[in-house]
Amino acid sequence: MEAEGRVPGPPLHPPPAAAAAAGGGAEPEPPAGAAGAARAPPPAAAAVLEFDDDEDDLEVFSKDASLAEANSFSPSMPTSPSSMINQYKFEDEPELRDLFITVDDPESHITAIETFITYRVVTKTSRSEFDSSEYEVRRRYQDFLWLKSKLEEAHPTLIIPPLPEKFIMKGMVERFSDEFIETRRKALHKFLNRIADHPTLTFNEDFKIFLTAQAWELSSHKKQGPGLLSRMGQTVRAVASSVRGGVKNRPEMFTEMNDYMETFSQKINVLDKIAHRIYKEEREYFNEMKEYGPIHTLWSASEEDIADSLKGVASCIDKCCKATEKRMAGLSENLLPIIHEYVLYSEILMGVLKRRDQIQGELNSKVDALANKKAEKDLITEEIGKLEDKVECANNALKADWDRWKQNMQYDMRSAFTNVADNNLRYYEECLATWESFLTSQTADLHLEEVSEDRP
Amino acid sequence: MESAAAEPSRSRPEEGEEEGEADGAAPGSGPPPAEQPPAPAAATMEDCLAKKIEITVSEAEKRTGRNAVNMQETYTAYLIETRAIESQNEGQCSPVDSLWRRYSEFELLRNYLLVTYPHIVVPPLPEKRADFVWHKLSADNMDPDFVERRRIGLENFLLRVASHPVLCQDNIFYSFLTQEGGWKEMVNETGFQLKADSRLKALNATFRVKNPDKRFTELKHYSDELQSIISHLLRVRARVADRLYGVYKVHGNYGRVFSEWSAIEKEMGDGLQSAGHHMDVGCIVTRYAASIDDILEEEEHYADQLKEYLFYAEALRAVCRKHELMQYDLEMAAQDLTSKKQQCEELATGTVRTFSLKGMTSKLFGQETPEQREAKIKVLEEQIQEGEEQLKSKNLEGRDFVKSAWADIERFKEQKNRDLKEALISYAVMQISMCKKGIQVWTNAKECFSKM
């Protein structure tokens, strides 16, 4: 009930101009009118926050059959509701969103060598850079991994959204179980949409290719480019710099960020554990409750006078049992995935900070080299100049993205926990209603009995 | 001074509360007279002891003492307080009488009642050992929660007996409430243990009885079902309680992590943990987690109400068993009489209709003399006459038993239906209260989250 009300809620897509300006000069093609504020100004607390599609919106809409029918594609699959949200928002703020992506329709592919799943990725856009206004391609997990690594390469100090993990170790979820696939599909959907919403990443060339190229085109494109080795090189350097215990001349701001991320990472992991534990306890409670109601029904069979009361209690317990099930579902569809994403984000952010440090480290070593070498001063000075620019861009990019990330994180956390509260409220309200109606029926009977006793 | 050795101290003339007053008893009162006047009809509800005196089991105390084999033991003693009700209405506060009893004395009282009033569904005692425990409660008899619930159960037992139209008039019961010293001896002097039917005898009767009253057979089945269903219910309830406890308690973990998290989030801080504002998430979830203790404590009382009827099932079966025993006895007596009559007839007419060893031996070793036969016939005729009288009285006894037992069973059924319905309603009330608390907690939490 409340969840539905939240969907077309206040959070809006910030004016791309303002947010994109933070990208800085080195980033590919910020949209026209990039001049302006260096970061997204928050007019009102909730209003400006980046609107990531919430998972609960997915659920809300897919339960609403009327809306599903209205949608033109994939009537059998739970319709990609974000497309509907996007359509809604498109009507509302036409100038803001011009790229709509959905991930759905998982399909199994069996070859001689392996079995894998592909997902359908549908893109609708009004951007001129795209040749067509609608694309439909199939992608597998590997392709997403590739995209992520390309984005990290191109934007080492931007916060690239998390991908679902390769495997899930905990929880006995089979690799290709329906549950696993669905969870992954939702996460992949979120991944692409987060990129689409990112003021800089959304214009990344590899991203465009990912969305539009046919399978063979993508394969050949993948083969080009620096590839795995250079990525590893980056990681090695990043690790090396961290071993030295933090880089010299690191701006205070980034040390603060580092400290923050360490604590955040700790806390989010604890939250993750707690949330899972709660889910587990709720499930076990549900399992016991399933048995509890029917006993009363069984008992009513041996009774006469109190048979109705017993059946009433049985029915109440059964209804509460169903309500518990809904509450559990809410937890697993909303809070758990979001917390999990931020667990992944905390790792990503630590990585981003390291990469920034590493860029700084390059500058530092050049500066050191200048101090030591007498010859080649001009060359080194020129290189230092370039590196200083690079560092400044990296810092700005990170700072802006960091602010953006924080706002989104707060929004996501707030909505996730509010959703938990709503779920619990709904649960208690349902249970309350069912017990109250039982009580009314019982006391009404008593009253009737008293009245009939008084009569001669 | 054997006094009422073989007679139950049944009727207690109704009136005031002072000890030892025996109205209408035989003159020269001191020890109870050998013959009691016929028991008056069962007291009406208004006359029940429960209306006249207030009975409470107000305290429980750990004691150590020496037991029968002179070994040291620890036990719990319960304080029984009684106070007359009538004088309260006149604005006077009557004095409270009190004495201490331990659980074994309650058991002794109940056993006495069982034997003395076999046609009554005797109220059960609370369990001796903690059963159907869920993890929070310990199975320890010395555990204060267990002792407390037992105290309530014992009080309930006394109130049940005191409000029973027949049982409340019993002398021994009254003395249990009022006479500290010498009560045990008094009970034992009634010799009720001798009257108790042996378990073996009862079992035998149950298997062999041919024509028990159908209602008792049905009642036995019902009590079996009731017992099995309620114990199943209590077991599952205990497990559900355990799980519910887990759910609530785990939420408590949120408290600390939220406050630690809010320390690093300047913006979110206000929602997660407002400085100086007591309504922060950490506080809310901690209280939420703690609230389950009270909730489950209340539910224990509900479980105890059900448990009482679980134990009542056994009392019902006891009445059924008594009926079967009496009926079997009757059938055996009738059978015995028939065979004696037959024997008599055979001797008289000289025809041997049934094979008997006697018949064979007399064939082999010669007939009896007519005098011997006459003597035998005479003995048999006496026995037959005795037997017929016995049979008549047994028949009467049996019918009386069935009548009075069934009356009490009807009374019990109504009590059971009332009580159980009430218990179910109170369960619903508890659930409603729990839901309302939950709504309050999560509304507050939601508000806090919205400020994140």
PDB file of C-alpha atoms in Angstrom, chain B residues 151-366:
ATOM      1  CA  ARG B 151       2.329 -20.963  43.133  1.00  0.00           C
ATOM      2  CA  ILE B 152      -0.399 -19.617  40.885  1.00  0.00           C
ATOM      3  CA  GLY B 153      -1.318 -23.147  39.846  1.00  0.00           C
ATOM      4  CA  LEU B 154      -1.630 -24.282  43.439  1.00  0.00           C
ATOM      5  CA  GLU B 155      -3.815 -21.338  44.299  1.00  0.00           C
ATOM      6  CA  ASN B 156      -5.953 -22.151  41.315  1.00  0.00           C
ATOM      7  CA  PHE B 157      -6.255 -25.739  42.520  1.00  0.00           C
ATOM      8  CA  LEU B 158      -7.462 -24.679  45.946  1.00  0.00           C
ATOM      9  CA  LEU B 159      -9.964 -22.280  44.435  1.00  0.00           C
ATOM     10  CA  ARG B 160     -11.291 -24.979  42.152  1.00  0.00           C
ATOM     11  CA  VAL B 161     -11.793 -27.348  45.060  1.00  0.00           C
ATOM     12  CA  ALA B 162     -13.309 -24.631  47.205  1.00  0.00           C
ATOM     13  CA  SER B 163     -15.837 -23.770  44.537  1.00  0.00           C
ATOM     14  CA  HIS B 164     -16.806 -27.360  43.849  1.00  0.00           C
ATOM     15  CA  PRO B 165     -20.260 -28.046  45.329  1.00  0.00           C
ATOM     16  CA  VAL B 166     -19.264 -31.394  46.779  1.00  0.00           C
ATOM     17  CA  LEU B 167     -15.567 -31.144  47.437  1.00  0.00           C
ATOM     18  CA  CYS B 168     -15.747 -27.862  49.254  1.00  0.00           C
ATOM     19  CA  GLN B 169     -17.543 -29.490  52.118  1.00  0.00           C
ATOM     20  CA  ASP B 170     -14.852 -31.940  52.879  1.00  0.00           C
ATOM     21  CA  ASN B 171     -13.362 -31.809  56.365  1.00  0.00           C
ATOM     22  CA  ILE B 172      -9.908 -32.815  55.338  1.00  0.00           C
ATOM     23  CA  PHE B 173      -9.858 -30.082  52.755  1.00  0.00           C
ATOM     24  CA  TYR B 174     -10.913 -27.525  55.292  1.00  0.00           C
ATOM     25  CA  SER B 175      -8.261 -28.719  57.695  1.00  0.00           C
ATOM     26  CA  PHE B 176      -5.692 -28.533  54.930  1.00  0.00           C
ATOM     27  CA  LEU B 177      -6.436 -24.840  54.711  1.00  0.00           C
ATOM     28  CA  THR B 178      -6.598 -24.160  58.404  1.00  0.00           C
ATOM     29  CA  GLN B 179      -4.862 -26.740  60.499  1.00  0.00           C
ATOM     30  CA  GLU B 180      -1.103 -26.637  60.366  1.00  0.00           C
ATOM     31  CA  GLY B 181      -0.115 -29.415  62.687  1.00  0.00           C
ATOM     32  CA  GLY B 182      -1.273 -32.981  62.587  1.00  0.00           C
ATOM     33  CA  TRP B 183      -3.002 -32.693  59.243  1.00  0.00           C
ATOM     34  CA  LYS B 184      -0.998 -35.452  57.658  1.00  0.00           C
ATOM     35  CA  GLU B 185      -1.846 -37.817  60.441  1.00  0.00           C
ATOM     36  CA  MET B 186      -5.481 -36.883  60.115  1.00  0.00           C
ATOM     37  CA  VAL B 187      -5.514 -37.748  56.450  1.00  0.00           C
ATOM     38  CA  ASN B 188      -3.750 -41.004  56.964  1.00  0.00           C
ATOM     39  CA  GLU B 189      -6.156 -41.921  59.718  1.00  0.00           C
ATOM     40  CA  THR B 190      -8.998 -41.853  57.261  1.00  0.00           C
ATOM     41  CA  GLY B 191      -7.365 -44.922  55.826  1.00  0.00           C
ATOM     42  CA  PHE B 192      -8.095 -43.739  52.329  1.00  0.00           C
ATOM     43  CA  GLN B 193      -5.019 -45.472  51.003  1.00  0.00           C
ATOM     44  CA  LEU B 194      -6.629 -48.781  51.789  1.00  0.00           C
ATOM     45  CA  LYS B 195      -9.647 -47.860  49.779  1.00  0.00           C
ATOM     46  CA  ALA B 196      -7.651 -46.992  46.748  1.00  0.00           C
ATOM     47  CA  ASP B 197      -8.215 -49.340  43.845  1.00  0.00           C
ATOM     48  CA  SER B 198      -5.123 -51.065  42.659  1.00  0.00           C
ATOM     49  CA  ARG B 199      -3.917 -49.995  39.281  1.00  0.00           C
ATOM     50  CA  LEU B 200      -3.713 -53.576  38.165  1.00  0.00           C
ATOM     51  CA  LYS B 201      -7.262 -54.254  39.156  1.00  0.00           C
ATOM     52  CA  ALA B 202      -8.419 -51.196  37.270  1.00  0.00           C
ATOM     53  CA  LEU B 203      -6.504 -52.168  34.159  1.00  0.00           C
ATOM     54  CA  ASN B 204      -7.917 -55.642  34.299  1.00  0.00           C
ATOM     55  CA  ALA B 205     -11.426 -54.301  34.596  1.00  0.00           C
ATOM     56  CA  THR B 206     -10.947 -51.953  31.650  1.00  0.00           C
ATOM     57  CA  PHE B 207     -10.036 -54.821  29.404  1.00  0.00           C
ATOM     58  CA  ARG B 208     -12.633 -57.260  30.585  1.00  0.00           C
ATOM     59  CA  VAL B 209     -15.736 -55.231  31.232  1.00  0.00           C
ATOM     60  CA  LYS B 210     -18.496 -56.226  28.856  1.00  0.00           C
ATOM     61  CA  ASN B 211     -21.193 -53.590  29.181  1.00  0.00           C
ATOM     62  CA  PRO B 212     -19.905 -50.267  30.355  1.00  0.00           C
ATOM     63  CA  ASP B 213     -22.178 -47.296  29.974  1.00  0.00           C
ATOM     64  CA  LYS B 214     -21.556 -46.001  26.454  1.00  0.00           C
ATOM     65  CA  ARG B 215     -21.257 -42.430  27.611  1.00  0.00           C
ATOM     66  CA  PHE B 216     -18.237 -43.292  29.695  1.00  0.00           C
ATOM     67  CA  THR B 217     -16.587 -45.055  26.807  1.00  0.00           C
ATOM     68  CA  GLU B 218     -17.100 -41.978  24.658  1.00  0.00           C
ATOM     69  CA  LEU B 219     -15.855 -39.768  27.433  1.00  0.00           C
ATOM     70  CA  LYS B 220     -12.703 -41.822  27.671  1.00  0.00           C
ATOM     71  CA  HIS B 221     -12.052 -41.383  23.967  1.00  0.00           C
ATOM     72  CA  TYR B 222     -12.695 -37.703  24.250  1.00  0.00           C
ATOM     73  CA  SER B 223     -10.265 -37.325  27.123  1.00  0.00           C
ATOM     74  CA  ASP B 224      -7.609 -39.233  25.202  1.00  0.00           C
ATOM     75  CA  GLU B 225      -8.074 -36.922  22.233  1.00  0.00           C
ATOM     76  CA  LEU B 226      -8.082 -33.859  24.411  1.00  0.00           C
ATOM     77  CA  GLN B 227      -4.860 -34.877  26.068  1.00  0.00           C
ATOM     78  CA  SER B 228      -3.080 -35.643  22.832  1.00  0.00           C
ATOM     79  CA  ILE B 229      -4.288 -32.486  21.093  1.00  0.00           C
ATOM     80  CA  ILE B 230      -3.451 -30.134  23.909  1.00  0.00           C
ATOM     81  CA  SER B 231       0.003 -31.573  24.412  1.00  0.00           C
ATOM     82  CA  HIS B 232       0.681 -31.259  20.692  1.00  0.00           C
ATOM     83  CA  LEU B 233      -0.559 -27.695  20.762  1.00  0.00           C
ATOM     84  CA  LEU B 234       1.591 -26.811  23.736  1.00  0.00           C
ATOM     85  CA  ARG B 235       4.674 -28.287  22.101  1.00  0.00           C
ATOM     86  CA  VAL B 236       4.192 -26.332  18.898  1.00  0.00           C
ATOM     87  CA  ARG B 237       3.352 -23.199  20.830  1.00  0.00           C
ATOM     88  CA  ALA B 238       6.631 -23.531  22.702  1.00  0.00           C
ATOM     89  CA  ARG B 239       8.500 -23.798  19.418  1.00  0.00           C
ATOM     90  CA  VAL B 240       6.660 -20.835  17.935  1.00  0.00           C
ATOM     91  CA  ALA B 241       7.507 -18.837  21.050  1.00  0.00           C
ATOM     92  CA  ASP B 242      11.133 -19.775  20.661  1.00  0.00           C
ATOM     93  CA  ARG B 243      11.221 -18.587  17.069  1.00  0.00           C
ATOM     94  CA  LEU B 244       9.372 -15.396  17.812  1.00  0.00           C
ATOM     95  CA  TYR B 245      11.894 -14.708  20.526  1.00  0.00           C
ATOM     96  CA  GLY B 246      14.664 -15.132  17.995  1.00  0.00           C
ATOM     97  CA  VAL B 247      13.097 -12.691  15.543  1.00  0.00           C
ATOM     98  CA  TYR B 248      12.673  -9.973  18.128  1.00  0.00           C
ATOM     99  CA  LYS B 249      16.054 -10.391  19.720  1.00  0.00           C
ATOM    100  CA  VAL B 250      18.010 -10.279  16.487  1.00  0.00           C
ATOM    101  CA  HIS B 251      16.504  -6.881  15.752  1.00  0.00           C
ATOM    102  CA  GLY B 252      18.243  -5.668  18.867  1.00  0.00           C
ATOM    103  CA  ASN B 253      21.535  -6.004  17.017  1.00  0.00           C
ATOM    104  CA  TYR B 254      20.557  -3.112  14.804  1.00  0.00           C
ATOM    105  CA  GLY B 255      20.855  -0.773  17.748  1.00  0.00           C
ATOM    106  CA  ARG B 256      24.576  -0.789  18.112  1.00  0.00           C
ATOM    107  CA  VAL B 257      25.467  -0.791  14.442  1.00  0.00           C
ATOM    108  CA  PHE B 258      23.099   2.093  13.754  1.00  0.00           C
ATOM    109  CA  SER B 259      24.626   4.221  16.450  1.00  0.00           C
ATOM    110  CA  GLU B 260      28.126   3.422  15.266  1.00  0.00           C
ATOM    111  CA  TRP B 261      27.134   4.128  11.702  1.00  0.00           C
ATOM    112  CA  SER B 262      25.486   7.388  12.585  1.00  0.00           C
ATOM    113  CA  ALA B 263      28.722   8.528  14.131  1.00  0.00           C
ATOM    114  CA  ILE B 264      30.309   8.697  10.696  1.00  0.00           C
ATOM    115  CA  GLU B 265      27.294  10.022   8.865  1.00  0.00           C
ATOM    116  CA  LYS B 266      26.850  13.650   9.645  1.00  0.00           C
ATOM    117  CA  GLU B 267      23.765  13.905   7.516  1.00  0.00           C
ATOM    118  CA  MET B 268      22.126  10.658   8.440  1.00  0.00           C
ATOM    119  CA  GLY B 269      23.023  11.018  12.060  1.00  0.00           C
ATOM    120  CA  ASP B 270      19.835  12.719  13.003  1.00  0.00           C
ATOM    121  CA  GLY B 271      17.712   9.867  11.883  1.00  0.00           C
ATOM    122  CA  LEU B 272      19.827   7.062  13.177  1.00  0.00           C
ATOM    123  CA  GLN B 273      20.714   8.560  16.435  1.00  0.00           C
ATOM    124  CA  SER B 274      19.781  12.018  17.446  1.00  0.00           C
ATOM    125  CA  ALA B 275      21.901  13.451  20.145  1.00  0.00           C
ATOM    126  CA  GLY B 276      19.725  14.113  23.104  1.00  0.00           C
ATOM    127  CA  HIS B 277      16.622  12.835  21.366  1.00  0.00           C
ATOM    128  CA  HIS B 278      15.514   9.665  22.990  1.00  0.00           C
ATOM    129  CA  MET B 279      13.551   8.478  20.038  1.00  0.00           C
ATOM    130  CA  ASP B 280      16.349   7.189  17.912  1.00  0.00           C
ATOM    131  CA  VAL B 281      16.455   3.988  15.975  1.00  0.00           C
ATOM    132  CA  GLY B 282      18.918   2.341  18.282  1.00  0.00           C
ATOM    133  CA  CYS B 283      16.682   3.005  21.227  1.00  0.00           C
ATOM    134  CA  ILE B 284      13.601   1.859  19.364  1.00  0.00           C
ATOM    135  CA  VAL B 285      14.959  -1.463  18.231  1.00  0.00           C
ATOM    136  CA  THR B 286      16.404  -2.173  21.638  1.00  0.00           C
ATOM    137  CA  ARG B 287      13.028  -1.649  23.208  1.00  0.00           C
ATOM    138  CA  TYR B 288      11.398  -3.684  20.487  1.00  0.00           C
ATOM    139  CA  ALA B 289      13.756  -6.552  21.159  1.00  0.00           C
ATOM    140  CA  ALA B 290      13.107  -6.350  24.884  1.00  0.00           C
ATOM    141  CA  SER B 291       9.330  -6.254  24.506  1.00  0.00           C
ATOM    142  CA  ILE B 292       9.217  -9.912  23.584  1.00  0.00           C
ATOM    143  CA  ASP B 293      10.005 -10.910  27.151  1.00  0.00           C
ATOM    144  CA  ASP B 294       6.761  -9.498  28.485  1.00  0.00           C
ATOM    145  CA  ILE B 295       4.785 -10.799  25.573  1.00  0.00           C
ATOM    146  CA  LEU B 296       5.964 -14.345  26.074  1.00  0.00           C
ATOM    147  CA  GLU B 297       5.557 -14.112  29.829  1.00  0.00           C
ATOM    148  CA  GLU B 298       1.887 -13.391  29.285  1.00  0.00           C
ATOM    149  CA  GLU B 299       1.611 -16.253  26.877  1.00  0.00           C
ATOM    150  CA  GLU B 300       2.904 -18.597  29.548  1.00  0.00           C
ATOM    151  CA  HIS B 301      -0.228 -17.925  31.545  1.00  0.00           C
ATOM    152  CA  TYR B 302      -2.284 -18.880  28.540  1.00  0.00           C
ATOM    153  CA  ALA B 303      -0.254 -22.056  28.197  1.00  0.00           C
ATOM    154  CA  ASP B 304      -0.894 -22.797  31.858  1.00  0.00           C
ATOM    155  CA  GLN B 305      -4.623 -22.456  31.322  1.00  0.00           C
ATOM    156  CA  LEU B 306      -4.455 -25.046  28.572  1.00  0.00           C
ATOM    157  CA  LYS B 307      -2.212 -27.226  30.667  1.00  0.00           C
ATOM    158  CA  GLU B 308      -4.803 -27.371  33.407  1.00  0.00           C
ATOM    159  CA  TYR B 309      -7.196 -28.975  30.978  1.00  0.00           C
ATOM    160  CA  LEU B 310      -4.506 -31.262  29.734  1.00  0.00           C
ATOM    161  CA  PHE B 311      -4.279 -32.588  33.276  1.00  0.00           C
ATOM    162  CA  TYR B 312      -8.023 -32.567  33.702  1.00  0.00           C
ATOM    163  CA  ALA B 313      -8.127 -35.211  30.967  1.00  0.00           C
ATOM    164  CA  GLU B 314      -6.496 -37.589  33.388  1.00  0.00           C
ATOM    165  CA  ALA B 315      -9.101 -36.795  36.037  1.00  0.00           C
ATOM    166  CA  LEU B 316     -11.842 -37.580  33.532  1.00  0.00           C
ATOM    167  CA  ARG B 317     -10.237 -40.893  32.743  1.00  0.00           C
ATOM    168  CA  ALA B 318     -10.072 -41.690  36.448  1.00  0.00           C
ATOM    169  CA  VAL B 319     -13.839 -41.367  36.729  1.00  0.00           C
ATOM    170  CA  CYS B 320     -14.328 -43.552  33.676  1.00  0.00           C
ATOM    171  CA  ARG B 321     -11.984 -46.131  35.122  1.00  0.00           C
ATOM    172  CA  LYS B 322     -13.947 -46.180  38.355  1.00  0.00           C
ATOM    173  CA  HIS B 323     -17.125 -46.815  36.446  1.00  0.00           C
ATOM    174  CA  GLU B 324     -15.539 -49.642  34.510  1.00  0.00           C
ATOM    175  CA  LEU B 325     -14.251 -51.129  37.713  1.00  0.00           C
ATOM    176  CA  MET B 326     -17.647 -51.007  39.364  1.00  0.00           C
ATOM    177  CA  GLN B 327     -19.340 -52.350  36.300  1.00  0.00           C
ATOM    178  CA  TYR B 328     -16.839 -55.156  36.017  1.00  0.00           C
ATOM    179  CA  ASP B 329     -17.298 -55.920  39.682  1.00  0.00           C
ATOM    180  CA  LEU B 330     -21.017 -56.056  39.133  1.00  0.00           C
ATOM    181  CA  GLU B 331     -20.650 -58.320  36.118  1.00  0.00           C
ATOM    182  CA  MET B 332     -18.370 -60.642  38.043  1.00  0.00           C
ATOM    183  CA  ALA B 333     -20.748 -60.751  40.972  1.00  0.00           C
ATOM    184  CA  ALA B 334     -23.657 -61.525  38.659  1.00  0.00           C
ATOM    185  CA  GLN B 335     -21.631 -64.218  36.964  1.00  0.00           C
ATOM    186  CA  ASP B 336     -20.641 -65.697  40.274  1.00  0.00           C
ATOM    187  CA  LEU B 337     -24.232 -65.750  41.446  1.00  0.00           C
ATOM    188  CA  THR B 338     -25.403 -67.455  38.303  1.00  0.00           C
ATOM    189  CA  SER B 339     -22.807 -70.169  38.610  1.00  0.00           C
ATOM    190  CA  LYS B 340     -23.643 -70.767  42.269  1.00  0.00           C
ATOM    191  CA  LYS B 341     -27.311 -71.060  41.403  1.00  0.00           C
ATOM    192  CA  GLN B 342     -26.458 -73.548  38.761  1.00  0.00           C
ATOM    193  CA  GLN B 343     -24.326 -75.551  41.136  1.00  0.00           C
ATOM    194  CA  CYS B 344     -27.149 -75.557  43.632  1.00  0.00           C
ATOM    195  CA  GLU B 345     -29.588 -76.782  41.065  1.00  0.00           C
ATOM    196  CA  GLU B 346     -27.303 -79.572  39.966  1.00  0.00           C
ATOM    197  CA  LEU B 347     -26.791 -80.744  43.474  1.00  0.00           C
ATOM    198  CA  ALA B 348     -30.498 -80.591  44.191  1.00  0.00           C
ATOM    199  CA  THR B 349     -31.600 -82.446  41.115  1.00  0.00           C
ATOM    200  CA  GLY B 350     -28.603 -84.671  40.892  1.00  0.00           C
ATOM    201  CA  THR B 351     -28.075 -83.891  37.276  1.00  0.00           C
ATOM    202  CA  VAL B 352     -24.734 -82.914  36.152  1.00  0.00           C
ATOM    203  CA  ARG B 353     -25.079 -80.438  33.411  1.00  0.00           C
ATOM    204  CA  THR B 354     -21.613 -79.193  33.399  1.00  0.00           C
ATOM    205  CA  PHE B 355     -18.469 -81.090  33.569  1.00  0.00           C
ATOM    206  CA  SER B 356     -16.763 -80.719  36.868  1.00  0.00           C
ATOM    207  CA  LEU B 357     -13.886 -82.349  38.590  1.00  0.00           C
ATOM    208  CA  LYS B 358     -16.063 -82.990  41.559  1.00  0.00           C
ATOM    209  CA  GLY B 359     -18.469 -84.845  39.370  1.00  0.00           C
ATOM    210  CA  MET B 360     -15.742 -86.998  37.988  1.00  0.00           C
ATOM    211  CA  THR B 361     -14.179 -87.752  41.330  1.00  0.00           C
ATOM    212  CA  SER B 362     -17.501 -88.642  42.809  1.00  0.00           C
ATOM    213  CA  LYS B 363     -18.048 -90.988  39.910  1.00  0.00           C
ATOM    214  CA  LEU B 364     -14.696 -92.561  40.527  1.00  0.00           C
ATOM    215  CA  PHE B 365     -14.625 -92.501  44.245  1.00  0.00           C
ATOM    216  CA  GLY B 366     -18.236 -92.862  45.014  1.00  0.00           C
TER     217      GLY B 366
END
